[in-house]
Coordinates of C-alpha atoms in Angstrom, one line a residue:
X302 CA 10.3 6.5 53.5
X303 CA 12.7 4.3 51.8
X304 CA 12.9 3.8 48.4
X305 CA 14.3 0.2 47.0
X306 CA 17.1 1.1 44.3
X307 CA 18.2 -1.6 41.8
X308 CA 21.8 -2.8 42.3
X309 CA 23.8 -2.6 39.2
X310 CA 21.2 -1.2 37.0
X311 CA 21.9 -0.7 33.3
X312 CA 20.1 -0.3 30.5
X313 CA 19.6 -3.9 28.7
X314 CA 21.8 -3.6 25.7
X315 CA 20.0 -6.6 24.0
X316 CA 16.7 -4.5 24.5
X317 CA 18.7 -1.3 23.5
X318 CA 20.2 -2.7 20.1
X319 CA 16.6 -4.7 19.2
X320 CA 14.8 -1.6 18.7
X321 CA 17.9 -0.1 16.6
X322 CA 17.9 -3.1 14.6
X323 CA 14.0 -3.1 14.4
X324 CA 13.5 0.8 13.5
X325 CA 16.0 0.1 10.9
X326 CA 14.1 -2.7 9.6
X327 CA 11.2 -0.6 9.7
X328 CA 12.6 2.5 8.2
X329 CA 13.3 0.4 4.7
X330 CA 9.8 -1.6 5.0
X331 CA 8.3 1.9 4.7
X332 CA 10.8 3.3 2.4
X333 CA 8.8 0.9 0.1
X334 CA 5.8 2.4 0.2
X335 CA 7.0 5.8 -1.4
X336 CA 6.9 3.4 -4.8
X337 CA 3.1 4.0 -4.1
X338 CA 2.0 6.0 -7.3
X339 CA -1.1 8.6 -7.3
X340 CA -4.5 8.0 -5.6
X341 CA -7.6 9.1 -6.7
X342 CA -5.9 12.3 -8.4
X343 CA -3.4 12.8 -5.8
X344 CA -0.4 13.9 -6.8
X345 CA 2.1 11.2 -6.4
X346 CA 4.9 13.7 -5.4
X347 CA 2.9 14.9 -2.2
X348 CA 2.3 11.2 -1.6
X349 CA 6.1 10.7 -1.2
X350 CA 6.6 13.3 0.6
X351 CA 4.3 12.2 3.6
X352 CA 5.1 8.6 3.5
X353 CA 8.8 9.8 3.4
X354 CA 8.4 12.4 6.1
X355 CA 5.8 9.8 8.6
X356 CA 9.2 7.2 7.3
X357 CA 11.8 9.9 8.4
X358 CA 10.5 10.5 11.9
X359 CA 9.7 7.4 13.3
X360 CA 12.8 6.0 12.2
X361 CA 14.5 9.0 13.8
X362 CA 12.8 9.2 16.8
X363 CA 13.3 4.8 17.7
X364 CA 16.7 5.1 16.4
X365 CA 17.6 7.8 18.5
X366 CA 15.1 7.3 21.3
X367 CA 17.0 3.9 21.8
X368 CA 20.7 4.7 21.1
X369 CA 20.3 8.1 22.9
X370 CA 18.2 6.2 25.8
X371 CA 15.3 9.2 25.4
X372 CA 12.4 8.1 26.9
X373 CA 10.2 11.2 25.5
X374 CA 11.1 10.1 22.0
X375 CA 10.2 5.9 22.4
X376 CA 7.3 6.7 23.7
X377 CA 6.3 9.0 20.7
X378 CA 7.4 6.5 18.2
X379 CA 5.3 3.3 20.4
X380 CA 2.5 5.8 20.6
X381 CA 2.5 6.0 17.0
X382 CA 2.9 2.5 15.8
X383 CA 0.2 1.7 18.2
X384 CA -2.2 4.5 16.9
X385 CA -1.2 2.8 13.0
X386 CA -1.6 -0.8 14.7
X387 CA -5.4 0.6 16.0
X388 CA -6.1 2.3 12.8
X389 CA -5.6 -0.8 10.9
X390 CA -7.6 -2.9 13.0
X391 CA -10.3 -0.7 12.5
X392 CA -10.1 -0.3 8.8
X393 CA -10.4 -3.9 8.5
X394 CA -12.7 -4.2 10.8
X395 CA -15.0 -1.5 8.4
X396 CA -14.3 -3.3 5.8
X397 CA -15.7 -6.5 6.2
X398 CA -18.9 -4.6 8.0
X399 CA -18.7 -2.3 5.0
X400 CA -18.3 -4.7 2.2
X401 CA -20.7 -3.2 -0.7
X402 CA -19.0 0.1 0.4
X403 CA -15.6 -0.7 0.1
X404 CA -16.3 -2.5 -3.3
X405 CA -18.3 0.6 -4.7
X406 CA -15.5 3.0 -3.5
X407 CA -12.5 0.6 -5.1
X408 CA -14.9 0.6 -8.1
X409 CA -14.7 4.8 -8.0
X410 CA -11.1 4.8 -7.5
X411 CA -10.6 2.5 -10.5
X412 CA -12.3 4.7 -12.8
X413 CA -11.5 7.7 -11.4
X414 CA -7.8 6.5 -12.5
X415 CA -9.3 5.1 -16.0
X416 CA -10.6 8.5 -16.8
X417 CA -6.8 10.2 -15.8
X418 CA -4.9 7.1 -17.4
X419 CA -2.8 9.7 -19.9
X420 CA -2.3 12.3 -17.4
X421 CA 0.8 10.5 -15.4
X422 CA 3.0 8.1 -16.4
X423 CA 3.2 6.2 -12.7
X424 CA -0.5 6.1 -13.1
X425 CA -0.5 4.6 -16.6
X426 CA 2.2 1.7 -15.0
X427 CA -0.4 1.3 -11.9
X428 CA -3.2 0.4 -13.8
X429 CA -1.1 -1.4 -16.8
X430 CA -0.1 -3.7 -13.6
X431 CA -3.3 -4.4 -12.5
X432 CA -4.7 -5.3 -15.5
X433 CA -1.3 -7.2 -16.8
X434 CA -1.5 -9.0 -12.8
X435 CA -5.1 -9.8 -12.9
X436 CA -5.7 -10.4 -16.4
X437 CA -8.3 -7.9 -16.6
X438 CA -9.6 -5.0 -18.4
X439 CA -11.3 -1.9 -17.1
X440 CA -12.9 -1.9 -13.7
X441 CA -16.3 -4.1 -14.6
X442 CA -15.8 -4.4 -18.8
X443 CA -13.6 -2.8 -21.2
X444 CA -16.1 -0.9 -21.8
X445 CA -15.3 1.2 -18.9
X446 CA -12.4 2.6 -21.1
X447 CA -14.8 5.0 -22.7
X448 CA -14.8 7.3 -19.8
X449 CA -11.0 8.0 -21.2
X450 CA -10.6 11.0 -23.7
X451 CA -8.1 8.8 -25.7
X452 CA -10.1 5.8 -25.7
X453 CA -14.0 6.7 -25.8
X454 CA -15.9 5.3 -29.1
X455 CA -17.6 9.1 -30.0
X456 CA -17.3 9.6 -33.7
X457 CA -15.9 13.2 -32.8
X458 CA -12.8 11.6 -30.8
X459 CA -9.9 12.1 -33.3
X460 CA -7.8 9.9 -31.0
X461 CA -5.8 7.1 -33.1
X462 CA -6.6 5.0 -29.8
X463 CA -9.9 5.6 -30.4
X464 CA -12.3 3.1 -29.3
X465 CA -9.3 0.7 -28.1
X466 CA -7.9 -0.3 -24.9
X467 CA -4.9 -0.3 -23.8
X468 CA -2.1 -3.0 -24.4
X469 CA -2.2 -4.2 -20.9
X470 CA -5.7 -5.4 -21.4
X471 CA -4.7 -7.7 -24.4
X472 CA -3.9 -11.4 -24.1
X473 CA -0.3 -12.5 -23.6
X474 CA 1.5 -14.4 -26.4
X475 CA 4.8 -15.9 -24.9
X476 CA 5.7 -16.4 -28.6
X477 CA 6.0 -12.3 -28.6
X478 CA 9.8 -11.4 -28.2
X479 CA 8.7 -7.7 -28.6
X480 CA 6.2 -5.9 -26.4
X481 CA 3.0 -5.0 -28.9
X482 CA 2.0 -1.7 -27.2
X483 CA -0.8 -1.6 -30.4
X484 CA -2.0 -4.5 -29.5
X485 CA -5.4 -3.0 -28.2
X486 CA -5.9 -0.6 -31.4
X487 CA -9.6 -1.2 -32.4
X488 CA -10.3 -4.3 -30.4
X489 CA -13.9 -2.2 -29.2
X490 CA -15.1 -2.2 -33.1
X491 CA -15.9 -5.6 -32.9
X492 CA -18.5 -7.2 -32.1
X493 CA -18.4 -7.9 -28.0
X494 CA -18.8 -11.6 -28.7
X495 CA -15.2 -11.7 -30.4
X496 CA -13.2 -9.4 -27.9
X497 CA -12.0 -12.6 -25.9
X498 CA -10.5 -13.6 -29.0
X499 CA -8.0 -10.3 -28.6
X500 CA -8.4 -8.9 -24.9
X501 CA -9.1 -10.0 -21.2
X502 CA -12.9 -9.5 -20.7
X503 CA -12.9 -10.2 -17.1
X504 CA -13.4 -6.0 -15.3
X505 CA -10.6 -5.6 -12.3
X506 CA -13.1 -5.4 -9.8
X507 CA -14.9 -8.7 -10.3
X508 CA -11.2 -10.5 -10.9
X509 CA -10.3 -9.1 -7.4
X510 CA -13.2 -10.9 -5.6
X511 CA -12.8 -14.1 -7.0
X512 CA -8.8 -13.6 -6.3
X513 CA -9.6 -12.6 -2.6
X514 CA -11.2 -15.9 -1.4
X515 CA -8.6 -18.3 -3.1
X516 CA -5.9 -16.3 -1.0
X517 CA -7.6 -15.4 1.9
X518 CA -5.4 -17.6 4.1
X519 CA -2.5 -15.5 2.1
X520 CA -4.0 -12.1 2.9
X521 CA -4.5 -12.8 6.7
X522 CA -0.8 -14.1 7.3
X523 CA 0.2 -10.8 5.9
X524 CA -1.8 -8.9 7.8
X525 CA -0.7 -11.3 11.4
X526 CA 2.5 -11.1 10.5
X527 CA 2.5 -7.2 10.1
X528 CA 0.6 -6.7 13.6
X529 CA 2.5 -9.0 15.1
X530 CA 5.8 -6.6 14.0
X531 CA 4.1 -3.9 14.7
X532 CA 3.4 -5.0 18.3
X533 CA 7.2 -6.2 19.2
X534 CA 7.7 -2.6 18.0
X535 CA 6.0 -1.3 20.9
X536 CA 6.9 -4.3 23.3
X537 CA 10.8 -3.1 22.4
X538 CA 10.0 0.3 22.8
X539 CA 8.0 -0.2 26.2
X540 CA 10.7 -2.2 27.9
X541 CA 13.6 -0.2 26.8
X542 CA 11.7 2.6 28.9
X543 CA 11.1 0.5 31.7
X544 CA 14.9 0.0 31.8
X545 CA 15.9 3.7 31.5
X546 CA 13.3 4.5 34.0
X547 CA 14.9 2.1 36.7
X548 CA 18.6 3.2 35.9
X549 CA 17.5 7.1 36.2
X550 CA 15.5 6.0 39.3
X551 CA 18.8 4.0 40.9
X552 CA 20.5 7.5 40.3

């Protein structure tokens, strides 16, 4: 039996240097992501770590994989980008099947990180920058801010926040020079009819589904544009194997 054998086979240096250039792309796209703070009472430090350590190997292993020319290691790191690419899909795909779901567990997760609001001071930033973003306060009415320790309206809370909110919830003055972290002192004692007077009234949750439509257009490029990185990724990875496998095979 004869066996055809490729004259002049090489590995495709353009291929060979895309997926370097690509993973190292990748590798600070996902370096990102370890500014993620704590989740539902997860420590953020933990969170770091895996993002870092999922961030460390795949860079490693298409770095590598393509300068070293190891076809056991680009077809770990395509295996995995397509196992992220699937999981994705499906998530989304849940989501929009799941709707009252999703919105009742984003609901949880917002209140769940109400209630801890004091304990971590990434968390206190994440939910300052939701509120500040969206102009919003609390996850459905400031009112939610009562399930805090600090900020509950019991007559036995000796907090001095006591029956406040916090100062991300209060409306913006761009007369202020000076950040008013006070600002939200009180604001609960009055009567609910003159809180938009001091504070956003609009909960997080409801501001995010009336943000969503007017940016769905925004949202799905993201998420195209994301895939479609995710599947040249595995198209580099793919045919750089192909290539190694003729060369070794011409050998």
């Amino acid at each position: 039996m004869h066996y055809y054998r490729y004259e002049n086979a090489e590995v495709s240096f353009c291929y060979k240097y895309l997926m370097f250039s690509y993973n190292i792309i990748f590798w600070g796209v996902l370096l990102d992501l370890t500014q993620v703070t704590r989740l539902h009472g997860f420590d953020p430090v933990w969170l770091v770590l895996l993002v870092g350590a999922i961030t460390f190997i795949l860079g490693f292993a298409g770095c590598v994989g393509a300068l070293r020319e190891n076809i056991c290691l680009l077809k770990f790191f395509s295996g995995v980008i397509g196992l992220i690419f699937f999981l994705e899909l499906t998530a989304a795909v849940l989501a929009f099947v799941f709707q009252d779901n999703v919105r009742e567990w984003i609901n949880d997760f917002f209140l769940a990180n109400v209630k801890a609001y004091r304990e971590d001071i990434d968390l206190q930033n994440l939910v300052d920058s939701l509120q500040k973003l969206n102009h919003c306060c609390g996850a459905k009415e400031p009112d939610d801010w009562n399930l805090n320790v600090y900020f509950n309206c019991t007559n036995n809370n000796p907090s001095r926040e006591r029956c406040g909110v916090p100062f991300s919830c209060c409306l913006s003055d761009p007369a202020d020079s000076v950040l008013n972290t006070q600002c939200g002192y009180d604001v609960r004692k009055h009567l609910k009819g003159d809180w938009i007077n001091y504070i956003y009234i609009k909960g997080c949750i409801p501001a995010l589904e009336e943000w969503l439509p007017r940016n769905l257009y925004i949202v799905a490029g993201v998420f195209i544009i994301i895939s479609l990185l995710q599947m040249m990724g595995i198209f580099l990875a793919r045919t750089l194997i192909v290539d190694i496998e003729k060369v070794k095979f011409n050998y």
